[in-house]
Amino acid sequence: MHDRVKDLMSRMTLAEKIGQLNLLPAGEGLVTGAKQPSTLAGRLDGGQVGAIFGTKSLATARAMQERALAGSRLNIPLFFAEDVIHGHRTVFPLNIALACSWDMDLIQATSAFAGAEAAAEGLHQAYAPMIDICRDPRWGRVAEGPGEDPLLASRIAAAATRGFQGADPGGPGRVAACLKHFVAYGAPESGRDYDNVSLSWEDLLSVYLPPFAAGVAAGAASVMVAFNAVNKLPMHANAPLVEGWLRGQSGFDGLVVSDYTGVAELVAHGLGPAPVVVARALHAGIDMDMVGEDYLRELPALARDGLAASDAGLDLSAAQIVQLIDRACYRVLTFKARLGLLDDPFRGMKGDPAPPRQKGRKLARKAAARSAVLLKNDGVLPLSRDIDVALIGPFSADRANMLGTWAVSGRAEDVVPLNEAVAALTGQAPAVAWGANIVDEDWLVQRLNVHGVTVTQDPRPEDEVIAEAVEAALAAAVVSAAVGEATEHAGESSSRLSPDLPAPQRRLIAALAATGRPLVVVVFAGRPLALGPIVGEADAVLYAWHGGIGGPEGVADSLFGAASPAGRLAVTLPAQPGEVPLSYASDTTGRPFPGRFAKFRTGWLDMPDDAPRFPFGFGLGYGQVSYGPPRLSKARAKAAQTVKLRLTIENTGNCEVIETVQLYASDPVARATRPGRWLIDFQQVTLAPGESREVGFAITAGQFAYPIAPSLEAAEWVRDPGLIQLHIGPNSRDTQMVDLTWQD
Ligand code: BGC
């Protein structure tokens, strides 16, 4: 045990220990509007707060720290946390966008930059990375996550953790990572945020838990649990997963925090009244209680009387409750020690310089260009810089929506809008027309503007607005339509019934297509949208997500060839909104989809066979890459051996390309139904025009292990000898196959 922690624990009263478990929002600060001490100030004076999130300035954090130290008999400092999800003051592209870069150095760099900006503001912990796998684009929080694939998400979890923490989360310019939301939050029923999750233990173990294992292995110092229940047991009371899997099996030894009022919400989950749910959460290993203050209210009596709640299946003696309080308090203090706060409560609060903003801007612009996915290009892109472009659509000159959902410390004025970015790059201001309202419905506009107005309406009749756009289109040589979602369309509590482009914007695209002008559709969105007929109407489609402060500049770079598009979908784009949830890696069925509708086969009766499909891993560039045949060092191998897969790729085009070579596997004979194919490795290679390169992958038997799990406790990872099919290519669909046989 850390000496300082041991010493403190030996001198703390029970009330002081309980105070350490209380995690509060900065809210109105230390005074209320009437300059009266706020509730928070009272709590700090009474030594009843362990940490605070959302301070928004160094001065606020310092003032709170001073007050906390004065209010704490043993001078125990607070730590400060914030939602630093895709950047801090410098807002980077949404996490789903960054995931599409498949570039771990870039993800590490953006996390490191965001962490350094946060640390300079006196923050010690980022509520990130968010590593919830999501295969249902109705769920708005797909925006914050790493996409649908466990291997890609695991690498992202590790890269982001390294970025935030460096070698030491207590080091200068560093913050502790907080992996969230543990676990399976991205698989709620019907895509409705906060809803519960029922899934096989096998899927939990092989799809949803691996990113957490990877983040833990990379040293993540904290974890936040999720609002949902998994297989009937809410995560805030889920001892088997939190104390069992996370601490027991993954080897995590850091701090576990609740999500916002997550402990109190156990009552609504039906797990009992406040004292019972508090005991359950503490017993499950939730060390800190965010916002609800139920620990603070209920634990003193529980520690005195114990809990006999046989109807809720929980009996704990007073001594056991005290032990659980000690356990949680020990973890909070150890976290503070790890952050260097027990030695220096003002660590990171002495005005340490933030990293240069210009450096952040450059990184944000590069990240935006690297995150955009080129889905279609009939030769219209890249545009020549002296061509007459009309920018049409509600996002052509937009700032606020570009930031994306979690930009709590970002500012819209930092965004260079698309029209200005194009003007700066080409030297001529493009024509701009509104073209369509983002959505039609007034009630929806109100909901989308709940955090400030980002959605405005053109009051003119739609015909008039479209006629103006068509006129602008006809006057230009090429049209770029900037369409998509408002920032609040995605993110927390923004589930959508139908993940597609809102109707007025679809009508705009149809009208623009009818002009016959070359049409480049740029989609700014927080989720993968079903594009439907738009793909056929457009000559090129660039999926740009919400790209942060450098988003539109990254788009301009991509459109005009200053950057070569290299994004690859981290999540499958649905062809129609009704086919979700979906994943390239769904389990095989007895009647597999044959690629077109066939009666008595898996598929959709009312889906046209030629519906455009953009599978996981898909993305185009301006170069042309050819894949040579894959070769194995041996076609049959012993499990102890490493097999080398090699192939040569060549850039036969005349632009530089960044190619993401993707390796998938399938297991045709297993003990249980397995994914049709799943990603086992990938590599990114930059190729100059005409350059060819040999790419090699090391393949080991461990990559083919999978869980058999009648229950979580009885889970077993197995691997079978025999045939494995390896599929290599530029995306999850267009691959070449080679067979490998494990002899044992
Ligand atoms: C979200 C978390 C976030 C927390 C604190 C919750 O509503 O689910 O992701 O970290 O609020 O802002």
Coordinates of C-alpha atoms in Angstrom, one line a residue, residues 31-400:
V31 CA -21.3 31.0 -5.0
T32 CA -24.9 31.1 -6.3
G33 CA -26.3 33.9 -8.3
A34 CA -27.2 35.8 -5.1
K35 CA -23.6 35.4 -4.0
Q36 CA -24.6 32.9 -1.3
P37 CA -22.3 30.0 -0.7
S38 CA -23.5 27.2 -3.0
T39 CA -24.2 23.6 -1.9
L40 CA -20.9 22.7 -3.3
A41 CA -19.1 25.2 -1.2
G42 CA -20.8 23.8 1.9
R43 CA -19.7 20.3 0.9
L44 CA -16.1 21.4 0.4
D45 CA -16.1 23.2 3.8
G46 CA -17.4 19.9 5.4
G47 CA -14.7 17.7 3.7
Q48 CA -17.5 15.9 1.9
V49 CA -16.2 15.9 -1.7
G50 CA -13.6 13.6 -3.3
A51 CA -13.5 15.1 -6.8
I52 CA -15.2 17.6 -9.1
F53 CA -15.8 17.6 -12.8
G54 CA -16.6 20.3 -15.3
T55 CA -14.7 23.3 -13.7
K56 CA -14.1 25.0 -17.1
S57 CA -11.2 27.2 -15.9
L58 CA -8.0 27.0 -14.0
A59 CA -9.1 29.8 -11.6
T60 CA -12.2 27.9 -10.7
A61 CA -10.3 24.7 -10.1
R62 CA -7.7 26.5 -7.9
A63 CA -10.4 28.2 -5.9
M64 CA -12.1 24.9 -5.3
Q65 CA -8.9 23.2 -4.4
E66 CA -8.1 25.8 -1.8
R67 CA -11.5 25.5 -0.3
A68 CA -11.3 21.7 -0.2
L69 CA -8.0 21.8 1.5
A70 CA -9.2 24.2 4.1
G71 CA -12.3 22.1 4.7
S72 CA -10.4 18.9 5.0
R73 CA -8.9 18.1 8.5
L74 CA -6.2 16.0 6.9
N75 CA -5.7 18.4 3.9
I76 CA -6.8 15.9 1.3
P77 CA -7.0 17.4 -2.1
L78 CA -9.6 17.0 -4.8
F79 CA -8.9 15.8 -8.3
F80 CA -10.6 17.5 -11.2
A81 CA -12.2 15.7 -14.2
E82 CA -13.8 16.7 -17.5
D83 CA -15.3 15.3 -20.6
V84 CA -12.4 15.6 -22.9
I85 CA -13.8 13.4 -25.6
H86 CA -12.6 14.6 -29.0
G87 CA -10.5 17.4 -27.9
H88 CA -10.7 20.1 -25.3
R89 CA -10.4 23.8 -26.4
T90 CA -9.0 22.5 -29.7
V91 CA -11.9 20.3 -30.9
F92 CA -10.8 17.4 -33.1
P93 CA -13.1 15.3 -35.3
L94 CA -15.6 13.1 -33.6
N95 CA -14.2 9.8 -32.3
I96 CA -16.0 7.8 -34.9
A97 CA -14.4 10.0 -37.5
L98 CA -10.9 9.6 -36.0
A99 CA -11.5 5.9 -35.9
C100 CA -11.9 6.0 -39.7
S101 CA -8.3 7.2 -40.0
W102 CA -7.2 3.8 -38.7
D103 CA -4.1 5.8 -37.8
M104 CA -3.0 5.0 -34.2
D105 CA -0.3 7.6 -34.2
L106 CA -2.8 10.3 -35.1
I107 CA -5.3 9.1 -32.4
Q108 CA -2.5 9.1 -29.8
A109 CA -1.4 12.6 -30.9
T110 CA -4.9 14.1 -30.7
S111 CA -5.5 12.5 -27.3
A112 CA -2.1 13.8 -26.1
F113 CA -2.8 17.3 -27.3
A114 CA -6.3 17.3 -25.7
G115 CA -4.8 15.9 -22.5
A116 CA -2.2 18.6 -22.4
E117 CA -4.8 21.4 -22.9
A118 CA -6.9 19.9 -20.2
A119 CA -3.9 19.5 -17.8
A120 CA -3.0 23.2 -18.3
E121 CA -6.5 24.0 -17.0
G122 CA -5.9 22.2 -13.8
L123 CA -7.7 18.9 -14.9
H124 CA -6.4 15.5 -13.8
Q125 CA -8.7 13.1 -15.5
A126 CA -10.4 12.9 -18.9
Y127 CA -13.6 11.0 -19.1
A128 CA -12.2 9.3 -22.2
P129 CA -11.6 7.3 -24.2
M130 CA -15.1 6.2 -24.9
I131 CA -14.7 2.7 -26.3
D132 CA -18.2 1.4 -26.7
I133 CA -18.5 -0.8 -29.8
C134 CA -21.6 0.1 -31.6
R135 CA -23.4 -1.7 -34.5
D136 CA -26.6 0.3 -34.4
P137 CA -26.4 3.8 -35.9
R138 CA -29.7 4.7 -34.4
W139 CA -27.8 5.1 -31.1
G140 CA -26.5 8.7 -31.1
R141 CA -23.4 7.9 -29.1
V142 CA -21.9 6.0 -32.0
A143 CA -20.5 9.5 -32.6
E144 CA -18.2 9.3 -29.6
G145 CA -17.0 5.8 -30.1
P146 CA -14.5 3.7 -32.0
G147 CA -17.0 2.0 -34.4
E148 CA -18.1 -1.6 -34.7
D149 CA -15.0 -3.7 -34.6
P150 CA -13.3 -5.1 -31.5
L151 CA -9.7 -5.2 -32.9
L152 CA -9.8 -1.7 -34.3
A153 CA -11.5 -0.4 -31.1
S154 CA -8.9 -2.2 -28.9
R155 CA -6.0 -0.5 -30.8
I156 CA -7.8 2.8 -30.4
A157 CA -8.3 2.3 -26.7
A158 CA -4.6 1.6 -26.2
A159 CA -3.5 4.5 -28.4
A160 CA -5.8 7.0 -26.7
T161 CA -4.8 5.8 -23.3
R162 CA -1.1 6.3 -24.2
G163 CA -1.9 9.7 -25.6
F164 CA -3.7 10.9 -22.4
Q165 CA -1.4 9.4 -19.8
G166 CA 2.0 9.1 -21.5
A167 CA 4.2 7.0 -19.3
D168 CA 2.6 8.5 -16.1
P169 CA -0.8 10.0 -15.7
G170 CA 0.7 12.2 -13.0
G171 CA 3.4 13.6 -15.4
P172 CA 3.5 17.2 -16.7
G173 CA 0.8 17.8 -19.3
R174 CA -0.8 14.4 -18.7
V175 CA -4.2 13.3 -17.4
A176 CA -5.6 10.0 -16.3
A177 CA -7.6 8.2 -18.9
C178 CA -11.1 6.9 -17.9
L179 CA -12.3 4.0 -20.1
K180 CA -16.0 4.1 -20.6
H181 CA -18.8 3.1 -20.5
F182 CA -18.2 -0.3 -18.9
V183 CA -19.8 -2.2 -20.6
A184 CA -21.9 -2.9 -23.8
Y185 CA -23.5 0.6 -23.5
G186 CA -23.4 0.7 -27.3
A187 CA -25.8 -2.2 -27.8
P188 CA -29.0 -0.9 -26.3
E189 CA -32.3 -2.3 -27.4
S190 CA -33.6 -0.6 -30.5
G191 CA -30.7 1.8 -30.4
R192 CA -32.4 3.8 -27.6
D193 CA -29.9 5.5 -25.4
Y194 CA -29.8 4.3 -21.8
D195 CA -31.8 1.2 -22.6
N196 CA -30.7 -2.3 -21.5
V197 CA -28.6 -4.9 -23.3
S198 CA -29.2 -8.5 -23.7
L199 CA -26.5 -10.4 -25.5
S200 CA -24.7 -13.7 -25.5
W201 CA -21.8 -14.0 -23.0
E202 CA -19.7 -14.9 -26.1
D203 CA -20.5 -11.6 -27.7
L204 CA -19.8 -9.7 -24.5
L205 CA -16.4 -11.5 -24.2
S206 CA -15.3 -11.3 -27.8
V207 CA -16.8 -8.0 -29.0
Y208 CA -17.6 -5.6 -26.1
L209 CA -14.9 -6.4 -23.5
P210 CA -11.7 -6.5 -25.6
P211 CA -11.4 -2.7 -25.9
F212 CA -11.5 -2.5 -22.1
A213 CA -8.9 -5.2 -21.8
A214 CA -6.7 -3.3 -24.2
G215 CA -7.2 0.0 -22.4
V216 CA -6.4 -1.7 -19.1
A217 CA -3.3 -3.3 -20.6
A218 CA -2.2 0.1 -21.8
G219 CA -2.4 1.3 -18.2
A220 CA -5.7 3.2 -18.0
A221 CA -6.0 4.6 -14.5
S222 CA -9.8 4.7 -14.3
V223 CA -13.0 3.3 -15.6
M224 CA -16.6 4.6 -15.7
V225 CA -19.5 2.2 -15.6
A226 CA -22.4 2.4 -17.9
F227 CA -26.1 3.2 -17.3
N228 CA -27.4 0.0 -18.9
A229 CA -28.1 -3.4 -17.5
V230 CA -26.3 -6.3 -19.1
N231 CA -28.3 -9.5 -19.2
K232 CA -30.6 -8.2 -16.5
L233 CA -28.0 -6.8 -14.1
P234 CA -27.5 -3.1 -14.2
M235 CA -23.8 -2.2 -14.5
H236 CA -23.8 0.0 -11.4
A237 CA -24.6 -3.2 -9.4
N238 CA -22.8 -5.6 -11.6
A239 CA -20.3 -7.2 -9.2
P240 CA -19.5 -10.2 -11.6
L241 CA -18.4 -7.8 -14.3
V242 CA -16.8 -5.0 -12.3
E243 CA -15.2 -6.7 -9.4
G244 CA -15.1 -10.0 -11.2
W245 CA -14.0 -9.5 -14.9
L246 CA -12.6 -6.0 -14.7
R247 CA -10.5 -6.3 -11.5
G248 CA -10.2 -10.0 -11.4
Q249 CA -9.5 -11.1 -14.9
S250 CA -8.4 -8.0 -16.8
G251 CA -6.0 -7.0 -14.0
F252 CA -7.4 -3.5 -13.6
D253 CA -6.2 -1.8 -10.4
G254 CA -7.4 1.7 -10.7
L255 CA -10.5 3.7 -9.8
V256 CA -14.1 2.9 -10.9
V257 CA -16.5 5.9 -11.0
S258 CA -20.2 5.8 -11.6
D259 CA -21.8 7.6 -14.5
Y260 CA -24.0 10.6 -13.8
T261 CA -26.5 9.7 -11.1
G262 CA -26.0 6.0 -12.1
V263 CA -26.2 4.8 -8.5
A264 CA -29.5 6.5 -7.8
E265 CA -30.9 5.2 -11.1
L266 CA -30.6 1.6 -9.7
V267 CA -33.9 2.4 -7.9
A268 CA -35.7 3.0 -11.2
H269 CA -34.0 -0.1 -12.5
G270 CA -36.0 -1.9 -9.8
L271 CA -33.1 -3.0 -7.6
G272 CA -34.5 -1.6 -4.3
P273 CA -34.7 1.6 -2.3
A274 CA -31.8 4.0 -1.8
P275 CA -30.0 2.2 1.0
V276 CA -30.1 -1.1 -0.9
V277 CA -28.9 0.2 -4.2
V278 CA -26.1 2.1 -2.4
A279 CA -24.9 -1.1 -0.8
R280 CA -25.2 -2.9 -4.1
A281 CA -23.2 -0.4 -6.0
L282 CA -20.4 -0.2 -3.4
H283 CA -20.3 -4.0 -3.2
A284 CA -20.2 -4.2 -7.0
G285 CA -17.0 -2.1 -6.9
I286 CA -18.3 1.4 -7.9
D287 CA -15.8 3.5 -5.9
M288 CA -17.2 7.0 -6.5
D289 CA -20.8 8.2 -6.8
M290 CA -21.2 10.9 -9.5
V291 CA -23.7 13.7 -8.8
G292 CA -26.4 11.7 -6.9
E293 CA -24.8 11.9 -3.4
D294 CA -26.5 8.7 -2.4
Y295 CA -23.3 7.4 -0.9
L296 CA -23.0 10.5 1.2
R297 CA -26.6 10.2 2.4
E298 CA -26.9 6.5 2.9
L299 CA -23.5 5.1 3.9
P300 CA -23.3 6.5 7.5
A301 CA -26.4 4.6 8.5
L302 CA -25.4 1.5 6.5
A303 CA -22.0 1.5 8.2
R304 CA -23.7 1.7 11.6
D305 CA -26.6 -0.8 11.1
G306 CA -25.5 -3.0 8.1
L307 CA -28.1 -4.1 5.6
A308 CA -30.5 -7.0 5.8
A309 CA -32.4 -7.0 2.5
S310 CA -33.1 -10.6 1.7
D311 CA -35.8 -9.5 -0.7
A312 CA -33.1 -7.8 -2.8
G313 CA -30.7 -10.7 -2.2
L314 CA -28.2 -8.8 -0.2
D315 CA -27.2 -9.0 3.5
L316 CA -24.2 -7.1 4.6
S317 CA -23.1 -6.6 8.2
A318 CA -22.0 -3.1 9.4
A319 CA -18.4 -4.4 9.5
Q320 CA -18.7 -5.5 5.9
I321 CA -20.0 -2.1 4.8
V322 CA -17.2 -0.4 6.6
Q323 CA -14.7 -2.7 4.8
L324 CA -16.3 -1.8 1.5
I325 CA -16.1 1.9 2.3
D326 CA -12.4 1.4 3.2
R327 CA -11.9 -0.4 -0.1
A328 CA -13.4 2.4 -2.2
C329 CA -11.7 5.1 -0.2
Y330 CA -8.3 3.4 -0.6
R331 CA -8.8 3.3 -4.3
V332 CA -9.7 7.0 -4.5
L333 CA -6.7 8.0 -2.4
T334 CA -4.4 5.7 -4.4
F335 CA -5.6 7.4 -7.6
K336 CA -4.8 10.8 -6.1
A337 CA -1.4 9.5 -5.1
R338 CA -0.8 8.2 -8.6
L339 CA -1.7 11.7 -9.9
G340 CA 0.9 13.2 -7.6
L341 CA -1.8 15.1 -5.7
L342 CA -1.0 13.8 -2.3
D343 CA 2.5 15.3 -2.6
D344 CA 1.4 18.5 -4.4
P345 CA -2.3 19.3 -4.3
F346 CA -1.7 22.1 -6.8
R347 CA 0.1 19.9 -9.3
G348 CA -0.8 21.2 -12.8
M349 CA -2.6 24.2 -11.3
K350 CA 0.3 26.7 -11.4
G351 CA -0.4 28.1 -14.8
D352 CA 1.6 25.5 -16.8
P353 CA 1.5 26.5 -20.4
A354 CA -1.0 24.9 -22.7
P355 CA 0.4 23.5 -25.9
P356 CA 0.4 26.1 -28.8
R357 CA -3.0 26.6 -30.3
Q358 CA -1.5 26.9 -33.8
K359 CA -0.1 23.4 -33.4
G360 CA -3.5 22.2 -32.4
R361 CA -5.2 23.8 -35.4
K362 CA -2.7 22.1 -37.8
L363 CA -3.3 18.7 -36.1
A364 CA -7.1 19.3 -36.2
R365 CA -7.0 20.0 -39.9
K366 CA -4.8 17.1 -40.7
A367 CA -7.0 14.8 -38.5
A368 CA -10.2 16.0 -40.3
A369 CA -8.7 15.3 -43.7
R370 CA -7.5 11.8 -42.5
S371 CA -10.9 11.0 -41.1
A372 CA -13.1 11.8 -44.1
V373 CA -14.1 8.7 -46.1
L374 CA -14.4 9.0 -49.9
L375 CA -17.2 6.7 -50.8
K376 CA -17.6 7.4 -54.5
N377 CA -15.7 9.2 -57.1
D378 CA -16.7 9.1 -60.8
G379 CA -13.6 11.1 -61.7
V380 CA -14.9 14.5 -60.6
L381 CA -12.4 14.7 -57.7
P382 CA -10.0 16.2 -57.0
L383 CA -11.3 19.5 -58.1
S384 CA -9.1 21.9 -59.9
R385 CA -8.5 25.1 -57.9
D386 CA -9.6 27.4 -60.6
I387 CA -12.9 25.8 -61.3
D388 CA -16.2 27.6 -60.4
V389 CA -17.7 25.8 -57.4
A390 CA -21.1 26.4 -55.9
L391 CA -21.4 25.3 -52.3
I392 CA -25.0 24.4 -51.6
G393 CA -26.7 23.2 -48.5
P394 CA -27.2 24.2 -44.9
F395 CA -23.7 23.3 -43.8
S396 CA -21.9 25.3 -46.5
A397 CA -21.0 28.2 -44.2
D398 CA -21.7 26.5 -40.8
R399 CA -19.5 26.7 -37.8
A400 CA -21.4 25.4 -34.7

